[in-house]
Amino acid sequence: MVTPARRRRVTIADVASHAQVSITAVSKVINNAYGVSPAMKNKVKTAIEELNYRPQAVARGMRGRTFTIGLVLPHIRNPFFADILDGLTAYLESTDYQAFMIAGGAARKVEHRAVDALMDRQVDGIIMVAPLASKARLEEVAKEKPLVVLARHERSPHYDSVLDDDEAGAELVVKHLIELGHRRIAHITHQDDSIARPGDLLHNIRSGSYERVMREHGLADEIAIATSFYSEQGGYDGARRLLGRAPRPTAIFAGADSAALGALAALHEAGLSVPGDVSVAGYDNTHLAALPNIALTSVDQDGREMGRAAGKLLLERVEGRMTPVRFSVTPSLVVRGSTAAPAAPAGPVPAVR
């Protein structure tokens, strides 16, 4: 059997010959060097497209930029992370950059390895979403690569931050439920392997805001928190624990849409209607929340805008900006059919199966 000959890779010399310019000129265009005329840039880019030339990332990294950035997500199951990725990729479409996505996992050791892998591959900068690492570790990364941290509230002179006003967002939900007439409002919060000041973690801020608003409205005795995870399973487990209380809550505020979906499943399993028996609200306003069969009331923190902002700030860092920037989005509440005024006093609590 004759093995087909492998097609020869197009080289930078081929591009230079095709464009009738020097190899140095092609290199300058590829690396976006200063002083290249628009005419030269257009000539070289046309040759690159016609020859389908792809510079080798490793070689580009040795010379300077690779025009790649790394995106570290905790996992890919949360639909809100998809919104962030959509915003980032939409921003990068008008640039020469591509994003590599990698899962940081649920443990700091795994996240550490993921970041090291991106550095080994010579990415030009890194975006970390809800990282588990300590501030000291994040600053170590930032001293080696431009870094933007998304969804952590601490301040650092070494990296940029993109965050939501989580206190305001949680307040919107709890006040909405109180205004509907609810008093027994419960909350599902998150736990993870983060090393950070508790007040810098978004789930603690949302939980703390829930407790504050409840106390401000004379409802301290009604505070009920299930510490679980921002996942469907976590929301399911948290809701089951809350439904075991007597009397049961008339409303549940889950700190993330993914947890709210799990809470909906637990309520369905217990034979309870939403919002007839129990109102449910989430946080993130993911695309799933808007589906007619879910119709989840949720806080919109505009994940696409957060992803776009993270990409913009990171490329500014790559270009040499050193002063830190904090970009904060203002949340809004999107009210849908999963929340309503509480029904008449509930009868016997249905058994939680």
CSV table of C-alpha atoms in Angstrom, one decimal:
chain,number,residue,atom,x,y,z
A,1,MET,CA,0.0,0.0,0.0
A,2,VAL,CA,1.4,3.3,-1.0
A,3,THR,CA,1.1,6.0,1.6
A,4,PRO,CA,-0.1,9.3,0.1
A,5,ALA,CA,2.5,12.1,0.3
A,6,ARG,CA,1.9,14.6,3.0
A,7,ARG,CA,1.1,18.0,1.7
A,8,ARG,CA,3.9,20.5,2.3
A,9,ARG,CA,3.1,23.1,4.9
A,10,VAL,CA,3.0,26.7,3.5
A,11,THR,CA,5.9,28.7,4.9
A,12,ILE,CA,6.5,32.4,5.5
A,13,ALA,CA,8.8,32.3,2.5
A,14,ASP,CA,6.0,31.2,0.3
A,15,VAL,CA,3.8,34.1,1.5
A,16,ALA,CA,6.6,36.6,0.9
A,17,SER,CA,7.1,35.2,-2.6
A,18,HIS,CA,3.4,35.2,-3.4
A,19,ALA,CA,3.0,38.8,-2.1
A,20,GLN,CA,6.3,39.9,-3.7
A,21,VAL,CA,7.6,41.3,-0.5
A,22,SER,CA,10.4,40.4,2.0
A,23,ILE,CA,10.1,37.8,4.7
A,24,THR,CA,10.7,40.6,7.2
A,25,ALA,CA,7.6,42.4,5.9
A,26,VAL,CA,5.5,39.4,6.3
A,27,SER,CA,6.8,38.8,9.8
A,28,LYS,CA,5.9,42.4,10.7
A,29,VAL,CA,2.4,42.0,9.5
A,30,ILE,CA,1.9,38.7,11.3
A,31,ASN,CA,3.2,40.2,14.6
A,32,ASN,CA,1.2,43.4,14.1
A,33,ALA,CA,4.5,45.4,14.4
A,34,TYR,CA,4.5,49.2,14.4
A,35,GLY,CA,5.1,51.1,11.2
A,36,VAL,CA,3.6,48.7,8.6
A,37,SER,CA,1.6,50.6,6.0
A,38,PRO,CA,-2.0,49.7,5.3
A,39,ALA,CA,-1.1,48.8,1.7
A,40,MET,CA,1.6,46.4,2.8
A,41,LYS,CA,-0.7,44.9,5.5
A,42,ASN,CA,-3.5,44.4,2.9
A,43,LYS,CA,-1.0,42.8,0.4
A,44,VAL,CA,0.4,40.3,2.9
A,45,LYS,CA,-3.0,39.4,4.4
A,46,THR,CA,-4.3,38.7,0.9
A,47,ALA,CA,-1.4,36.4,0.3
A,48,ILE,CA,-1.9,34.7,3.6
A,49,GLU,CA,-5.6,34.0,2.8
A,50,GLU,CA,-5.0,32.8,-0.7
A,51,LEU,CA,-2.3,30.4,0.4
A,52,ASN,CA,-4.2,29.4,3.6
A,53,TYR,CA,-1.0,30.1,5.6
A,54,ARG,CA,-1.1,29.3,9.3
A,55,PRO,CA,1.9,30.5,11.4
A,56,GLN,CA,3.1,27.9,13.9
A,57,ALA,CA,2.0,29.0,17.3
A,58,VAL,CA,5.2,27.8,19.0
A,59,ALA,CA,7.4,29.6,16.6
A,60,ARG,CA,5.4,32.8,17.0
A,61,GLY,CA,5.6,32.4,20.8
A,62,MET,CA,9.4,32.3,20.6
A,63,ARG,CA,9.4,35.5,18.5
A,64,GLY,CA,6.7,37.3,20.6
A,65,ARG,CA,3.0,37.0,20.5
A,66,THR,CA,1.0,33.9,19.6
A,67,PHE,CA,-2.3,35.8,19.3
A,68,THR,CA,-4.0,33.4,21.6
A,69,ILE,CA,-5.5,33.8,25.0
A,70,GLY,CA,-6.6,31.3,27.6
A,71,LEU,CA,-10.0,31.2,29.3
A,72,VAL,CA,-10.2,29.2,32.5
A,73,LEU,CA,-13.7,28.1,33.5
A,74,PRO,CA,-14.5,26.1,36.6
A,75,HIS,CA,-16.5,23.7,34.4
A,76,ILE,CA,-18.7,23.8,31.3
A,77,ARG,CA,-22.0,22.7,32.8
A,78,ASN,CA,-23.2,26.2,34.0
A,79,PRO,CA,-25.1,27.9,31.1
A,80,PHE,CA,-24.0,31.3,32.4
A,81,PHE,CA,-20.4,30.4,31.4
A,82,ALA,CA,-21.6,30.0,27.8
A,83,ASP,CA,-22.9,33.6,27.9
A,84,ILE,CA,-19.4,34.8,29.0
A,85,LEU,CA,-17.8,32.8,26.2
A,86,ASP,CA,-20.2,34.2,23.7
A,87,GLY,CA,-19.3,37.7,24.7
A,88,LEU,CA,-15.6,37.0,24.6
A,89,THR,CA,-15.6,35.3,21.2
A,90,ALA,CA,-17.8,38.1,19.7
A,91,TYR,CA,-15.3,40.7,20.9
A,92,LEU,CA,-12.3,38.7,19.5
A,93,GLU,CA,-13.9,38.4,16.0
A,94,SER,CA,-12.6,41.8,15.1
A,95,THR,CA,-9.1,41.0,16.3
A,96,ASP,CA,-6.4,38.5,15.3
A,97,TYR,CA,-6.8,36.6,18.6
A,98,GLN,CA,-8.3,33.2,19.3
A,99,ALA,CA,-9.4,31.9,22.7
A,100,PHE,CA,-8.4,28.5,24.2
A,101,MET,CA,-10.9,27.2,26.8
A,102,ILE,CA,-9.8,24.9,29.6
A,103,ALA,CA,-11.7,23.6,32.6
A,104,GLY,CA,-10.1,24.5,36.0
A,105,GLY,CA,-12.1,21.8,37.9
A,106,ALA,CA,-13.4,21.8,41.4
A,107,ALA,CA,-10.0,21.7,43.2
A,108,ARG,CA,-7.2,24.3,43.4
A,109,LYS,CA,-4.6,21.7,42.3
A,110,VAL,CA,-6.5,21.0,39.0
A,111,GLU,CA,-6.9,24.8,38.4
A,112,HIS,CA,-3.2,25.3,39.0
A,113,ARG,CA,-2.3,22.7,36.4
A,114,ALA,CA,-4.7,24.2,33.9
A,115,VAL,CA,-3.1,27.7,34.2
A,116,ASP,CA,0.3,26.2,33.9
A,117,ALA,CA,-0.7,24.3,30.7
A,118,LEU,CA,-1.8,27.6,29.2
A,119,MET,CA,1.4,29.3,30.1
A,120,ASP,CA,3.4,26.4,28.6
A,121,ARG,CA,1.5,27.0,25.4
A,122,GLN,CA,2.6,30.6,25.3
A,123,VAL,CA,-0.8,32.2,25.4
A,124,ASP,CA,-0.6,36.0,25.4
A,125,GLY,CA,-2.9,36.4,28.4
A,126,ILE,CA,-5.4,34.6,30.6
A,127,ILE,CA,-9.0,35.2,31.8
A,128,MET,CA,-10.0,33.3,34.9
A,129,VAL,CA,-13.7,32.9,35.7
A,130,ALA,CA,-14.5,32.5,39.4
A,131,PRO,CA,-11.1,31.1,40.2
A,132,LEU,CA,-10.4,29.1,43.3
A,133,ALA,CA,-6.8,30.3,43.7
A,134,SER,CA,-5.6,32.6,46.4
A,135,LYS,CA,-5.0,36.3,45.6
A,136,ALA,CA,-1.3,35.6,46.0
A,137,ARG,CA,-1.4,32.9,43.4
A,138,LEU,CA,-3.4,35.1,41.0
A,139,GLU,CA,-0.8,37.8,41.4
A,140,GLU,CA,1.9,35.3,40.6
A,141,VAL,CA,0.1,34.5,37.4
A,142,ALA,CA,-0.4,38.1,36.6
A,143,LYS,CA,3.3,38.8,36.9
A,144,GLU,CA,4.0,36.3,34.2
A,145,LYS,CA,1.0,36.9,31.9
A,146,PRO,CA,-1.6,39.6,31.5
A,147,LEU,CA,-4.6,38.5,33.6
A,148,VAL,CA,-8.2,39.4,34.0
A,149,VAL,CA,-10.2,37.8,36.8
A,150,LEU,CA,-14.0,37.5,36.5
A,151,ALA,CA,-16.4,37.2,39.4
A,152,ARG,CA,-14.1,37.9,42.3
A,153,HIS,CA,-14.4,41.1,44.3
A,154,GLU,CA,-10.9,41.6,45.6
A,155,ARG,CA,-8.7,44.5,44.4
A,156,SER,CA,-5.2,44.0,43.0
A,157,PRO,CA,-2.7,46.3,41.3
A,158,HIS,CA,-1.5,43.4,39.2
A,159,TYR,CA,-4.6,42.3,37.3
A,160,ASP,CA,-8.0,43.6,36.1
A,161,SER,CA,-11.4,42.5,37.5
A,162,VAL,CA,-14.8,42.1,35.8
A,163,LEU,CA,-17.6,41.6,38.3
A,164,ASP,CA,-21.3,42.0,39.0
A,165,ASP,CA,-22.8,44.1,41.9
A,166,ASP,CA,-23.8,40.9,43.6
A,167,GLU,CA,-25.1,42.7,46.7
A,168,ALA,CA,-27.5,44.8,44.6
A,169,GLY,CA,-28.6,41.8,42.6
A,170,ALA,CA,-29.5,39.7,45.6
A,171,GLU,CA,-31.3,42.6,47.1
A,172,LEU,CA,-33.4,42.9,44.0
A,173,VAL,CA,-34.6,39.3,44.3
A,174,VAL,CA,-35.3,39.3,48.1
A,175,LYS,CA,-37.2,42.7,48.0
A,176,HIS,CA,-39.2,41.4,45.0
A,177,LEU,CA,-40.3,38.4,47.0
A,178,ILE,CA,-41.1,40.4,50.1
A,179,GLU,CA,-43.2,42.9,48.0
A,180,LEU,CA,-45.2,40.0,46.6
A,181,GLY,CA,-46.1,39.1,50.2
A,182,HIS,CA,-43.6,36.3,51.0
A,183,ARG,CA,-42.2,36.0,54.5
A,184,ARG,CA,-40.8,32.5,54.6
A,185,ILE,CA,-38.1,33.1,52.0
A,186,ALA,CA,-35.3,30.6,51.9
A,187,HIS,CA,-31.9,30.7,50.1
A,188,ILE,CA,-29.6,28.2,48.4
A,189,THR,CA,-25.9,29.2,48.5
A,190,HIS,CA,-22.7,27.7,47.3
A,191,GLN,CA,-19.5,26.2,48.8
A,192,ASP,CA,-16.2,25.5,47.0
A,193,ASP,CA,-12.4,25.2,47.4
A,194,SER,CA,-11.7,28.9,47.1
A,195,ILE,CA,-8.9,30.6,49.0
A,196,ALA,CA,-10.1,34.2,49.4
A,197,ARG,CA,-11.6,36.5,51.9
A,198,PRO,CA,-15.2,35.4,52.4
A,199,GLY,CA,-16.4,38.9,51.5
A,200,ASP,CA,-14.7,38.7,48.1
A,201,LEU,CA,-16.6,35.6,47.0
A,202,LEU,CA,-19.8,36.2,45.0
A,203,HIS,CA,-21.8,33.5,46.7
A,204,ASN,CA,-21.0,34.9,50.2
A,205,ILE,CA,-22.0,38.4,49.0
A,206,ARG,CA,-25.3,37.1,47.6
A,207,SER,CA,-26.0,35.1,50.8
A,208,GLY,CA,-25.1,38.0,53.0
A,209,SER,CA,-27.3,40.4,51.1
A,210,TYR,CA,-30.2,37.9,51.4
A,211,GLU,CA,-29.7,37.9,55.2
A,212,ARG,CA,-29.4,41.6,55.5
A,213,VAL,CA,-32.6,42.4,53.5
A,214,MET,CA,-34.5,39.8,55.5
A,215,ARG,CA,-33.4,41.4,58.8
A,216,GLU,CA,-34.1,44.9,57.5
A,217,HIS,CA,-37.7,43.8,56.9
A,218,GLY,CA,-38.1,42.2,60.3
A,219,LEU,CA,-37.8,38.7,59.0
A,220,ALA,CA,-34.7,37.5,60.8
A,221,ASP,CA,-36.6,34.5,62.3
A,222,GLU,CA,-37.5,33.4,58.8
A,223,ILE,CA,-33.9,33.2,57.5
A,224,ALA,CA,-33.2,29.7,56.1
A,225,ILE,CA,-30.1,28.9,54.2
A,226,ALA,CA,-29.1,25.6,52.5
A,227,THR,CA,-25.4,25.5,51.7
A,228,SER,CA,-24.9,23.3,48.7
A,229,PHE,CA,-23.5,24.0,45.2
A,230,TYR,CA,-24.4,26.2,42.2
A,231,SER,CA,-25.4,23.2,40.1
A,232,GLU,CA,-28.6,21.4,39.3
A,233,GLN,CA,-27.8,18.6,41.8
A,234,GLY,CA,-26.8,21.2,44.4
A,235,GLY,CA,-30.1,23.1,43.9
A,236,TYR,CA,-32.0,19.9,44.1
A,237,ASP,CA,-30.3,18.8,47.3
A,238,GLY,CA,-30.6,22.2,48.9
A,239,ALA,CA,-34.3,22.5,48.0
A,240,ARG,CA,-35.0,19.1,49.5
A,241,ARG,CA,-33.5,20.2,52.8
A,242,LEU,CA,-35.5,23.4,52.8
A,243,LEU,CA,-38.7,21.6,52.1
A,244,GLY,CA,-38.1,19.5,55.1
A,245,ARG,CA,-38.6,22.6,57.3
A,246,ALA,CA,-41.9,23.1,59.1
A,247,PRO,CA,-43.5,25.3,58.0
A,248,ARG,CA,-42.0,25.1,54.6
A,249,PRO,CA,-40.8,28.2,52.8
A,250,THR,CA,-43.2,29.9,50.4
A,251,ALA,CA,-40.3,31.1,48.2
A,252,ILE,CA,-36.8,30.0,47.4
A,253,PHE,CA,-34.0,32.2,46.1
A,254,ALA,CA,-31.3,30.2,44.5
A,255,GLY,CA,-27.9,31.9,44.0
A,256,ALA,CA,-27.6,30.7,40.4
A,257,ASP,CA,-30.0,29.7,37.7
A,258,SER,CA,-28.4,26.2,37.6
A,259,ALA,CA,-29.3,25.7,41.3
A,260,ALA,CA,-32.8,27.1,40.7
A,261,LEU,CA,-33.4,24.4,38.0
A,262,GLY,CA,-32.5,21.8,40.5
A,263,ALA,CA,-34.9,23.4,43.0
A,264,LEU,CA,-37.6,23.2,40.4
A,265,ALA,CA,-37.0,19.5,40.0
A,266,ALA,CA,-37.2,18.9,43.8
A,267,LEU,CA,-40.5,20.9,44.0
A,268,HIS,CA,-42.0,18.9,41.1
A,269,GLU,CA,-40.9,15.6,42.8
A,270,ALA,CA,-42.6,16.7,46.0
A,271,GLY,CA,-45.8,17.4,44.2
A,272,LEU,CA,-45.7,21.1,44.7
A,273,SER,CA,-46.5,23.7,42.0
A,274,VAL,CA,-44.5,26.7,41.0
A,275,PRO,CA,-45.4,29.5,41.8
A,276,GLY,CA,-48.7,28.2,43.4
A,277,ASP,CA,-47.1,26.5,46.3
A,278,VAL,CA,-43.6,27.8,46.2
A,279,SER,CA,-42.1,30.7,44.2
A,280,VAL,CA,-38.6,30.2,42.8
A,281,ALA,CA,-36.0,32.8,41.7
A,282,GLY,CA,-32.5,32.4,40.3
A,283,TYR,CA,-29.5,34.5,39.4
A,284,ASP,CA,-27.7,34.9,36.0
A,285,ASN,CA,-30.7,35.1,33.6
A,286,THR,CA,-29.4,32.4,31.4
A,287,HIS,CA,-31.1,31.4,28.2
A,288,LEU,CA,-32.8,28.5,29.9
A,289,ALA,CA,-34.5,30.9,32.3
A,290,ALA,CA,-36.4,32.4,29.4
A,291,LEU,CA,-37.8,29.1,28.1
A,292,PRO,CA,-41.6,29.2,28.3
A,293,ASN,CA,-41.8,25.9,30.3
A,294,ILE,CA,-39.3,27.2,32.9
A,295,ALA,CA,-40.1,31.0,32.9
A,296,LEU,CA,-37.7,31.6,35.8
A,297,THR,CA,-37.5,35.0,37.5
A,298,SER,CA,-33.8,35.8,37.6
A,299,VAL,CA,-31.2,38.5,38.0
A,300,ASP,CA,-29.6,39.5,34.8
A,301,GLN,CA,-25.9,40.3,35.1
A,302,ASP,CA,-25.3,40.3,31.4
A,303,GLY,CA,-22.8,37.5,30.9
A,304,ARG,CA,-22.1,38.5,27.3
A,305,GLU,CA,-21.1,42.0,28.4
A,306,MET,CA,-18.9,40.6,31.1
A,307,GLY,CA,-17.1,38.3,28.5
A,308,ARG,CA,-16.7,41.2,26.1
A,309,ALA,CA,-15.3,43.5,28.8
A,310,ALA,CA,-12.9,40.8,29.9
A,311,GLY,CA,-11.6,40.3,26.4
A,312,LYS,CA,-11.2,44.1,25.9
A,313,LEU,CA,-9.3,44.6,29.2
A,314,LEU,CA,-7.1,41.6,28.5
A,315,LEU,CA,-6.0,42.8,25.1
A,316,GLU,CA,-5.3,46.3,26.6
A,317,ARG,CA,-3.1,44.5,29.1
A,318,VAL,CA,-1.3,42.7,26.3
A,319,GLU,CA,-0.7,46.0,24.6
A,320,GLY,CA,1.0,47.3,27.7
A,321,ARG,CA,-1.5,49.0,30.0
A,322,MET,CA,-0.3,48.5,33.6
A,323,THR,CA,-2.8,50.4,35.7
A,324,PRO,CA,-5.5,48.1,37.1
A,325,VAL,CA,-9.2,48.4,35.9
A,326,ARG,CA,-12.3,47.2,37.7
A,327,PHE,CA,-15.3,46.8,35.4
A,328,SER,CA,-18.7,46.3,37.2
A,329,VAL,CA,-22.0,45.5,35.6
A,330,THR,CA,-25.3,46.7,37.2
A,331,PRO,CA,-27.7,43.9,37.6
A,332,SER,CA,-31.5,44.0,36.8
A,333,LEU,CA,-34.3,41.7,37.8
A,334,VAL,CA,-36.2,39.9,35.1
A,335,VAL,CA,-39.6,38.9,36.5
A,336,ARG,CA,-41.2,35.8,35.0
A,337,GLY,CA,-43.9,33.3,35.9
A,338,SER,CA,-41.9,31.4,38.6
A,339,THR,CA,-42.7,34.0,41.2
A,340,ALA,CA,-46.1,35.2,42.4
A,341,ALA,CA,-47.9,36.2,45.7
A,342,PRO,CA,-48.0,33.4,48.2
A,343,ALA,CA,-51.2,31.3,48.3
A,344,ALA,CA,-53.4,31.0,51.3
A,345,PRO,CA,-51.8,29.4,54.4
A,346,ALA,CA,-50.5,26.0,53.4
A,347,GLY,CA,-52.0,22.8,54.7
A,348,PRO,CA,-50.0,19.7,55.8
A,349,VAL,CA,-46.5,19.7,54.4
A,350,PRO,CA,-46.2,17.1,51.5
A,351,ALA,CA,-43.7,14.4,52.2
A,352,VAL,CA,-40.4,14.8,50.5
A,353,ARG,CA,-39.7,11.6,48.7
